[in-house]
XYZ file of C-alpha atoms in Angstrom:
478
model
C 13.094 -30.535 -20.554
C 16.645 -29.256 -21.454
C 17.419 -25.536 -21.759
C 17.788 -26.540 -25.555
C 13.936 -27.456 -25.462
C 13.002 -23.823 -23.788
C 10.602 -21.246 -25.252
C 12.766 -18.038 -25.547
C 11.291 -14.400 -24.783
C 13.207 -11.240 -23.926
C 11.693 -10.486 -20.958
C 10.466 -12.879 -18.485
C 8.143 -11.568 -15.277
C 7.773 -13.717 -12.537
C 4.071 -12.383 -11.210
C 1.029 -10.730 -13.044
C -0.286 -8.557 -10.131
C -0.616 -4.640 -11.142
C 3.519 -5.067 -11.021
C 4.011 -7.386 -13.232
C 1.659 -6.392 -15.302
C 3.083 -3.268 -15.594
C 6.794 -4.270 -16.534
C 5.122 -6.359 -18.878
C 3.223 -3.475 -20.554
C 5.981 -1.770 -20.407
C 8.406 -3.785 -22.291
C 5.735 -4.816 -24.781
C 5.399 -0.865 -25.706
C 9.254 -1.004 -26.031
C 8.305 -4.303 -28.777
C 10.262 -6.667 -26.647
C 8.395 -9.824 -26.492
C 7.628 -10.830 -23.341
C 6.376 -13.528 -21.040
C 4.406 -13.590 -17.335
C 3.790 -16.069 -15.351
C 1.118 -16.510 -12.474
C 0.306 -18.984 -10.003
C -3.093 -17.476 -8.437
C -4.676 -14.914 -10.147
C -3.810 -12.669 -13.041
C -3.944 -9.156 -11.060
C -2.660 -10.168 -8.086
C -3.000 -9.126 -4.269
C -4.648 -5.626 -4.820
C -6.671 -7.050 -7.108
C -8.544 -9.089 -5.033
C -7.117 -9.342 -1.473
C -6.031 -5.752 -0.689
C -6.220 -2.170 -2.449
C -9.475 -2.761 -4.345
C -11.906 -4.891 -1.499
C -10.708 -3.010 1.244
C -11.398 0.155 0.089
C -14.853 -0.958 -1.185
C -15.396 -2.148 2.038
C -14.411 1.014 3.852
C -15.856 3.407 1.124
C -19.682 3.302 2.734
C -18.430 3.373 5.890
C -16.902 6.902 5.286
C -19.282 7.850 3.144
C -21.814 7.961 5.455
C -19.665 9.629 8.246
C -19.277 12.577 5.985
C -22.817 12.094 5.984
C -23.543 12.110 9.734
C -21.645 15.456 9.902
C -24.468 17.505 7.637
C -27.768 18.604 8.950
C -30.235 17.492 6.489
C -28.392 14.044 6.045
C -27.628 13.274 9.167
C -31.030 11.587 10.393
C -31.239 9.650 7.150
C -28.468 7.733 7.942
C -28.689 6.606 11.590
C -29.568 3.030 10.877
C -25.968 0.210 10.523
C -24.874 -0.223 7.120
C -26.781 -3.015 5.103
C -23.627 -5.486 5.483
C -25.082 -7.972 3.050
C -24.838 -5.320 0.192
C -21.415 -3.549 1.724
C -19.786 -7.324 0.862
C -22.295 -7.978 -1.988
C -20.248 -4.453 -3.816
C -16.987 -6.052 -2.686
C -17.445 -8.745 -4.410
C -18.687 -7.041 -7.689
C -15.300 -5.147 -7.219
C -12.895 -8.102 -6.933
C -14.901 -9.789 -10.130
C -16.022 -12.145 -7.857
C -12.451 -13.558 -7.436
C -12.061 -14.308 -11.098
C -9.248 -13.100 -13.576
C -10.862 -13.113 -16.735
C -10.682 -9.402 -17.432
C -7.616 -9.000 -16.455
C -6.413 -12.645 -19.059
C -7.822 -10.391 -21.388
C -5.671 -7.411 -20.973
C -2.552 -8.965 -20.576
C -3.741 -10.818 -23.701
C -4.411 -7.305 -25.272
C -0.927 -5.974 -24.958
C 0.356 -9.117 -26.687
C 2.270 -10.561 -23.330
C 2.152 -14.844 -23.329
C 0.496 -15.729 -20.126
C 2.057 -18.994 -18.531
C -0.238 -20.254 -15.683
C 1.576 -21.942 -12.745
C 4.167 -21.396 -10.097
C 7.847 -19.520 -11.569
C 11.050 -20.361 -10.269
C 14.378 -19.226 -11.329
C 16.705 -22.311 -12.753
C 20.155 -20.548 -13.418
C 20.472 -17.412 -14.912
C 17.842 -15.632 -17.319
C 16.275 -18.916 -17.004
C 12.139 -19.737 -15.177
C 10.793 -23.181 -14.906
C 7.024 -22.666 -14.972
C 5.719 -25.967 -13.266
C 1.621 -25.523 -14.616
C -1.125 -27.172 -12.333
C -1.433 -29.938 -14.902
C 2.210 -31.135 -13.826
C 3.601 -30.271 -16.828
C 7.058 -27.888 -16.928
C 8.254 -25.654 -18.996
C 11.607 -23.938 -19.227
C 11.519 -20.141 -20.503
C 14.676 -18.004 -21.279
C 15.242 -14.454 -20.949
C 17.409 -12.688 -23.696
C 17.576 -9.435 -22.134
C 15.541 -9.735 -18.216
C 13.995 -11.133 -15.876
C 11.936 -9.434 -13.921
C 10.695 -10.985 -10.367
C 7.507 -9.323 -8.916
C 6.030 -11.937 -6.718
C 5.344 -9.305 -3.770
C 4.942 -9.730 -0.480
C 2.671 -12.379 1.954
C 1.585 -11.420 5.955
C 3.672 -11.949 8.407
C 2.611 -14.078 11.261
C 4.276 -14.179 14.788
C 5.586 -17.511 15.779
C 3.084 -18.184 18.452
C 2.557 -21.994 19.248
C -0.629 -23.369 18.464
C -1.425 -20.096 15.970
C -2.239 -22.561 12.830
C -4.923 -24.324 14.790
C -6.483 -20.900 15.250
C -6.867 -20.469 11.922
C -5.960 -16.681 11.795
C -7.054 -14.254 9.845
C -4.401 -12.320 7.800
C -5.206 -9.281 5.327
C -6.616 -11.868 3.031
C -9.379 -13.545 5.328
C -10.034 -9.489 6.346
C -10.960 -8.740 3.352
C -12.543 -11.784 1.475
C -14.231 -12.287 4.467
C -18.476 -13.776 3.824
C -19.818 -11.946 7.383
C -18.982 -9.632 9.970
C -18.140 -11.775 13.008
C -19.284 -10.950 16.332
C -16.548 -9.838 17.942
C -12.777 -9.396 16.265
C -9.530 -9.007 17.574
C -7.196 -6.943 15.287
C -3.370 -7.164 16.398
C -1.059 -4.379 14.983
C -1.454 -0.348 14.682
C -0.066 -0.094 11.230
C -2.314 0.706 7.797
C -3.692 -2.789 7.523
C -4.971 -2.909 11.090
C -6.373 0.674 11.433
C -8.636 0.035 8.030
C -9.339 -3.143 9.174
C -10.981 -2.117 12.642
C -12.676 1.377 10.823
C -14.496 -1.149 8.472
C -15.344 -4.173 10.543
C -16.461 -2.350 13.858
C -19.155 -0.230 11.231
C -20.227 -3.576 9.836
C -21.046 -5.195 13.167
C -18.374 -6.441 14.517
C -17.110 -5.561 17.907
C -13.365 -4.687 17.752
C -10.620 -4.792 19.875
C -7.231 -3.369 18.911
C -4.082 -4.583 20.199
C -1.146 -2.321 19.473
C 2.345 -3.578 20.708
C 5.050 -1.125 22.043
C 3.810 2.764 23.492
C 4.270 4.072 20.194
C 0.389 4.183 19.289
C -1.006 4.030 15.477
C 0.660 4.819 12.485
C 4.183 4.755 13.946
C 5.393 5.600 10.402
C 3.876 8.816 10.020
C 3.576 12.143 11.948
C 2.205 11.475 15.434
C -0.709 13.040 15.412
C -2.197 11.527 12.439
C -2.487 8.157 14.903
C -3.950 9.937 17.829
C -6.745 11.446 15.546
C -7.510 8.245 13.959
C -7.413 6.493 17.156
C -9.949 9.338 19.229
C -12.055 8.624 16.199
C -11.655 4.800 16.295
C -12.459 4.958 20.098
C -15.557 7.028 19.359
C -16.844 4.534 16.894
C -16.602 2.027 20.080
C -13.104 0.096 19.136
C -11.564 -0.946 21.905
C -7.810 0.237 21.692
C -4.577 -1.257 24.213
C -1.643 -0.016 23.107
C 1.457 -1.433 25.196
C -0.045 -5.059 24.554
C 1.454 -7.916 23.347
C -0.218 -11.448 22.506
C 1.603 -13.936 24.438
C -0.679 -16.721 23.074
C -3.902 -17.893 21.755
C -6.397 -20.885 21.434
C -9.404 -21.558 20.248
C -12.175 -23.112 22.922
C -15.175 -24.611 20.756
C -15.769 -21.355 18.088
C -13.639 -19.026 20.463
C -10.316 -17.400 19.821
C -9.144 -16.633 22.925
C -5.712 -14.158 22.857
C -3.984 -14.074 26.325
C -1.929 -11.049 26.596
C 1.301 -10.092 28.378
C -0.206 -8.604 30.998
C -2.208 -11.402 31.783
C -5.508 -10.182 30.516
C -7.673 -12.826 28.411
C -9.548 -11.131 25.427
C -12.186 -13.035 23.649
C -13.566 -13.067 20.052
C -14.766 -14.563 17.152
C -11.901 -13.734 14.810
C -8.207 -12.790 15.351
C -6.215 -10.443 12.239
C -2.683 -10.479 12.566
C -1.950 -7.403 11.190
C 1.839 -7.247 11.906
C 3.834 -6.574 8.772
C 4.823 -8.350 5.740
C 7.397 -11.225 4.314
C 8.637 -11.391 0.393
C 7.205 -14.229 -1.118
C 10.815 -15.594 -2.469
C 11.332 -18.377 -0.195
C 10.022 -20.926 -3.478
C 11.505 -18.984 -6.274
C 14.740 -20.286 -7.245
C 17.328 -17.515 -5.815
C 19.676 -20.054 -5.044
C 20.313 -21.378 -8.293
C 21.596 -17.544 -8.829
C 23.807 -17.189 -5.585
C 20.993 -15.446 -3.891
C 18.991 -16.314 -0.252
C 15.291 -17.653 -0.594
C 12.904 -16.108 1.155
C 14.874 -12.592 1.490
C 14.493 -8.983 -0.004
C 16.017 -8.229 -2.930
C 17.785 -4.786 -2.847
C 18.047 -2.956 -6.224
C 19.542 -0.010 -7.639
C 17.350 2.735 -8.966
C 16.860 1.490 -12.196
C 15.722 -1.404 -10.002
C 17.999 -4.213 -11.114
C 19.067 -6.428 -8.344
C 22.643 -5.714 -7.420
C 25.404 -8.087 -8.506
C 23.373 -9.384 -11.718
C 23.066 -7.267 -14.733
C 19.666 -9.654 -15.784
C 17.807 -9.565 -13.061
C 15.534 -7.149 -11.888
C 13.057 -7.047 -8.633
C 10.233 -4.357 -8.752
C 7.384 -4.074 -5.956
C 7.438 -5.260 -2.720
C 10.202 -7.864 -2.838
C 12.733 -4.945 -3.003
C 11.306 -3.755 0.209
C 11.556 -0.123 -1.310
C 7.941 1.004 -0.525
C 5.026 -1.622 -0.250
C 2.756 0.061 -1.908
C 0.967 -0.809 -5.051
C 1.000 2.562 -6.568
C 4.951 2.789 -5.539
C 5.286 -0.874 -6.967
C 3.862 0.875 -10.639
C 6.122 3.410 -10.105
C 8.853 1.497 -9.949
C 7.457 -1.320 -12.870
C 7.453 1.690 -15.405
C 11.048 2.596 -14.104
C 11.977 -0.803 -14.850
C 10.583 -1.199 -17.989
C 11.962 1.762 -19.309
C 15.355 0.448 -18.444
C 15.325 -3.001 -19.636
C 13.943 -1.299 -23.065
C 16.901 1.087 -22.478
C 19.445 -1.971 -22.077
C 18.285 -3.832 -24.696
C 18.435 -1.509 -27.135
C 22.054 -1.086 -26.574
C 21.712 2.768 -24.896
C 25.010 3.224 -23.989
C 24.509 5.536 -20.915
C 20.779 5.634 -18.957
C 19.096 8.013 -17.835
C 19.773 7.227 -13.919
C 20.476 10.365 -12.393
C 17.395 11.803 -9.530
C 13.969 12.041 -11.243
C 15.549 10.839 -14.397
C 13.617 8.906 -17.151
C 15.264 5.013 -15.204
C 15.448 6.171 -11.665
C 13.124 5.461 -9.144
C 13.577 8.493 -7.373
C 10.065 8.928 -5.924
C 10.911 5.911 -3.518
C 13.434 7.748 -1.402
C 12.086 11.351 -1.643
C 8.015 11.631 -2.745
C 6.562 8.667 -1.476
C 2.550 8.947 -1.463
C 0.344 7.133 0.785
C -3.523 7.338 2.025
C -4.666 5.317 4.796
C -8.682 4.859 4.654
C -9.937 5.479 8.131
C -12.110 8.067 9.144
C -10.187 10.640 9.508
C -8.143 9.900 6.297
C -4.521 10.183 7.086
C -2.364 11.381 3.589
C 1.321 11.989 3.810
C 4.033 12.427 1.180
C 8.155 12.683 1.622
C 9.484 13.074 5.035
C 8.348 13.708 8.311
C 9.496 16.259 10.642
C 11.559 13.558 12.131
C 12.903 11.676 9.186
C 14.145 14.865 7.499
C 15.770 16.209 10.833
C 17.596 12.586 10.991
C 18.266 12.993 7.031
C 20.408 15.823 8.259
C 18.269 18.314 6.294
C 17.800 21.986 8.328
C 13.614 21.927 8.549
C 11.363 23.630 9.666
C 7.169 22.294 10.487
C 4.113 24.345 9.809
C 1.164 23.264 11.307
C -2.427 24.503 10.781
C -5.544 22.941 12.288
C -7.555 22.413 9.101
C -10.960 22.728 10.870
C -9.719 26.804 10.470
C -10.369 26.644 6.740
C -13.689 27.672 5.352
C -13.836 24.631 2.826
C -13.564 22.083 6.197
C -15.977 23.540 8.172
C -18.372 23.728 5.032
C -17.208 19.641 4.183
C -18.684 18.731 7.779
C -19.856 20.236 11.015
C -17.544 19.542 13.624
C -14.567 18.864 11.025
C -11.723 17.874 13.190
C -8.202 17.750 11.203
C -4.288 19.229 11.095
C -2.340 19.402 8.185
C 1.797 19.610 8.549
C 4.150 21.328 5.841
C 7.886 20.039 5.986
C 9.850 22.941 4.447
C 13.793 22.672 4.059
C 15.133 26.242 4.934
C 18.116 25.950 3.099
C 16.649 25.024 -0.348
C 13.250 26.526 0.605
C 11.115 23.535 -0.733
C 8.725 20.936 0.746
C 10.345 17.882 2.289
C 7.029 16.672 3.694
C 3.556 17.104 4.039
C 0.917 15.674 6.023
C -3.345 16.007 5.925
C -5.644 14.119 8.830
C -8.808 14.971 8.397
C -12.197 13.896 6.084
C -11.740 14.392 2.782
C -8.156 14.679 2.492
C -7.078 11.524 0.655
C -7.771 13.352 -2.703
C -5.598 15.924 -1.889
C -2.603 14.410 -1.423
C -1.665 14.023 -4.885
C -1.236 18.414 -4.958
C 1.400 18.050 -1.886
C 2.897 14.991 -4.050
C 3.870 17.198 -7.296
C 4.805 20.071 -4.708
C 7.568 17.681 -3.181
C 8.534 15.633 -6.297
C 8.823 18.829 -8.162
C 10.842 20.309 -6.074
C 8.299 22.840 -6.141
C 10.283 26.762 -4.475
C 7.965 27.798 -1.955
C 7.861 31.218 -3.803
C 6.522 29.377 -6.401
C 3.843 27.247 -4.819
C 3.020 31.005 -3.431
C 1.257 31.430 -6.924
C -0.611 28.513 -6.750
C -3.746 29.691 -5.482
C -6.136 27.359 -4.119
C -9.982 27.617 -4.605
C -12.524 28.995 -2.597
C -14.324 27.453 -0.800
C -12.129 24.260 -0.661
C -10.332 22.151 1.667
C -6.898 22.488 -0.437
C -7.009 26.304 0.931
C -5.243 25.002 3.632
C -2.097 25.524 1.310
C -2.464 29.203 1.027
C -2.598 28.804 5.621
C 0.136 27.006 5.903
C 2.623 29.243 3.275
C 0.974 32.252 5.055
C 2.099 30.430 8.577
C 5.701 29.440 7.324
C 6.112 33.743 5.931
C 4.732 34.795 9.045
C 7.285 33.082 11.566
């Protein structure tokens, strides 16, 4: 097929996870017509492989933690989870790993869905190859937008395909609990992955390379409370290791480690990070390396080409799903922008095409028990940002609405406050409970919120967000 014979649109996306879907919604509000195409399934990683199974998985295992901490409840839930209907729930929750619902709504918002694999062919140009063999060429007036995301990364470990490793995938599409389960890495991925499988039977070892311990990327004492809690829940935790090799022998993995110890299991998750599925997309054809990130400006157009545009993971901005929707509604609004011949964007910080959020406000909860939140900077990032800072810690197990959540509520929450400016870089909550508060300390830090401000804010009684009214009372007080 010649580019002559080619279906034209004016926006192209390459991917229909939530990304993709979201450009495409997006620029079909703007009335741009618009094309996606999909090689798996419409909705993508979180849909089925990540955000939405893990947390189902993980959701009854903290649920009846909180449980465990309140007399009256506490008896009624000593018994091990029913796995069967933990995984039965999971799969209600991933539609049993079909796309049908989400056909629909892309169908809904008047998007042309193109089933098969997308790779760039010159510029503003995507050969869909379908799994019928058939090809088709599609041209982009305005954009095209790649969000093909990220895959795990695996270590290059001889012999590791025979293994037959888990990844994040197999962890959480996964039909039983095995036995026993070796989880390498102490990043999000891993520290879910151990909280849910060692409460549904497994027995878990954790195998953290380096000294650093868990959750390197946040403050440091959200990974030592996750890991005392891990530890008490019986998951075996080596930080310092590193996996030399591993075999199986008959239905045994068997992980050999650099200092010479020999750990057994049934299962092994690499848990070590993640890749940008671009190696099979086409970036040579536009002067660009397959198989690498794609850096973007704000308005998240790749640099050097005024067509193309990389949103989610593959820009390696913040690989995170909710970031990745951030960003898709950033670039939406900007390919609408340039299309309708807006002479100057909107592209200054926090403006309408600027994803400002991913440098400054970024979000995240990690579903252990304790929940870890954190938004913005840590102490240490904004000290190495050059900002003048200033921490305020307060042990949340102080405030009334804690110690009323769960006896023996162990948590710390950490404000990041700019003393020049006198605004929140940063904040930090480890503790039960504390996912759904994050999104307060979000507005706080995006907002640029003056701490004489946020001094009027008053929290409720008795709740855990009281903590707010502890730590501006610890910041006046020193």
């Amino acid at each position: 097929m010649t580019q002559s014979d080619s279906i034209a649109y004016d926006v192209v996306v390459i991917g229909a996870g939530p990304v993709g879907e979201n450009v495409a919604d997006r620029t079909r509000a703007a009335g741009l017509s618009t094309a996606i195409v999909e090689s798996e399934l419409v909705g993508g990683e979180c849909s089925y492989w990540a955000c939405m199974p893990s947390k189902a998985l993980l959701r009854p295992v903290l649920a009846r933690a909180d449980a465990r901490r309140l007399p009256g409840l506490s008896r009624s839930v000593r018994d091990p989870l029913d796995t069967a209907a933990v995984l039965a729930r999971r799969d209600e929750y991933t539609s049993h790993w079909k796309d049908d619902g989400q056909v629909q709504w892309v169908e809904g918002i008047g998007a042309d869905l193109y089933r098969g694999r997308g790779r760039l062919a010159g510029p503003r140009t995507v050969e869909v190859a379908a799994p019928d063999g058939t090809r088709r060429v599609l041209t982009a007036r305005h954009a095209v937008a790649v969000c093909t995301g990220s895959g795990a990364a695996l270590p290059g470990l001889p012999g590791l395909a025979e293994v037959r490793p888990w990844t994040s995938r197999e962890a959480t599409s996964a039909k039983s609990a095995p036995g026993r389960l070796i989880v390498v890495g102490g990043g999000v991925v891993a520290v879910e992955m151990a909280t849910a499988w060692q409460a549904l039977g497994s027995r878990v070892t954790l195998l953290v390379r380096g000294d650093g311990g868990l959750l390197a990327r946040m403050e440091p004492f959200a990974g030592e409370l996750v890991a005392e809690a891990l530890t008490e829940a019986g998951v075996d935790i080596r930080t310092g290791t590193s996996v030399e090799s591993v075999k199986r022998e008959g239905g045994t993995v068997v992980a050999v480690t650099d200092t010479g110890d020999r750990v057994e299991a049934d299962e092994i998750l690499f848990a070590t990070g993640r890749v940008p599925r671009t190696d099979d997309i086409g970036l040579e054809t536009v002067g660009l390396e397959p198989g690498s990130w794609l850096p973007v400006d704000d308005s998240l157009r790749v640099e050097g080409h005024d067509w193309l545009y990389a949103v989610g993971d593959v820009n390696h901005r913040a690989l995170l799903t909710h970031q990745g929707k951030y960003q898709a509604r950033v670039a939406g609004a900007a390919i609408a922008a340039r299309a309708s011949g807006v002479p100057d964007l909107d592209s200054g910080p926090w403006g309408a095409h600027a994803a400002t959020a991913d440098h400054d406000a970024v979000p995240q909860v990690v579903f252990t028990d304790p929940e870890a939140a954190s938004v913005g900077l840590t102490l240490a990032e904004a000290e190495q940002a050059g900002h003048r800072v200033r921490a305020v810690d307060v042990d949340l197990a102080t405030v009334a609405g804690a110690s009323l959540y769960g006896d023996g509520y162990r948590g710390r929450a950490r404000m990041v406050v700019d003393l020049e400016d006198e605004i929140v870089r940063g904040v930090t909550f480890v503790g039960p409970g504390v996912g759904e508060m994050i999104h307060s300390a979000t507005v706080a830090v995006a907002g640029q919120v003056p701490i004489s401000r946020l001094w009027h804010a008053v929290p409720s009684y008795p709740t855990i967000s009281e903590v707010w009214l502890r730590l501006l009372e610890s910041y006046r007080d020193n």
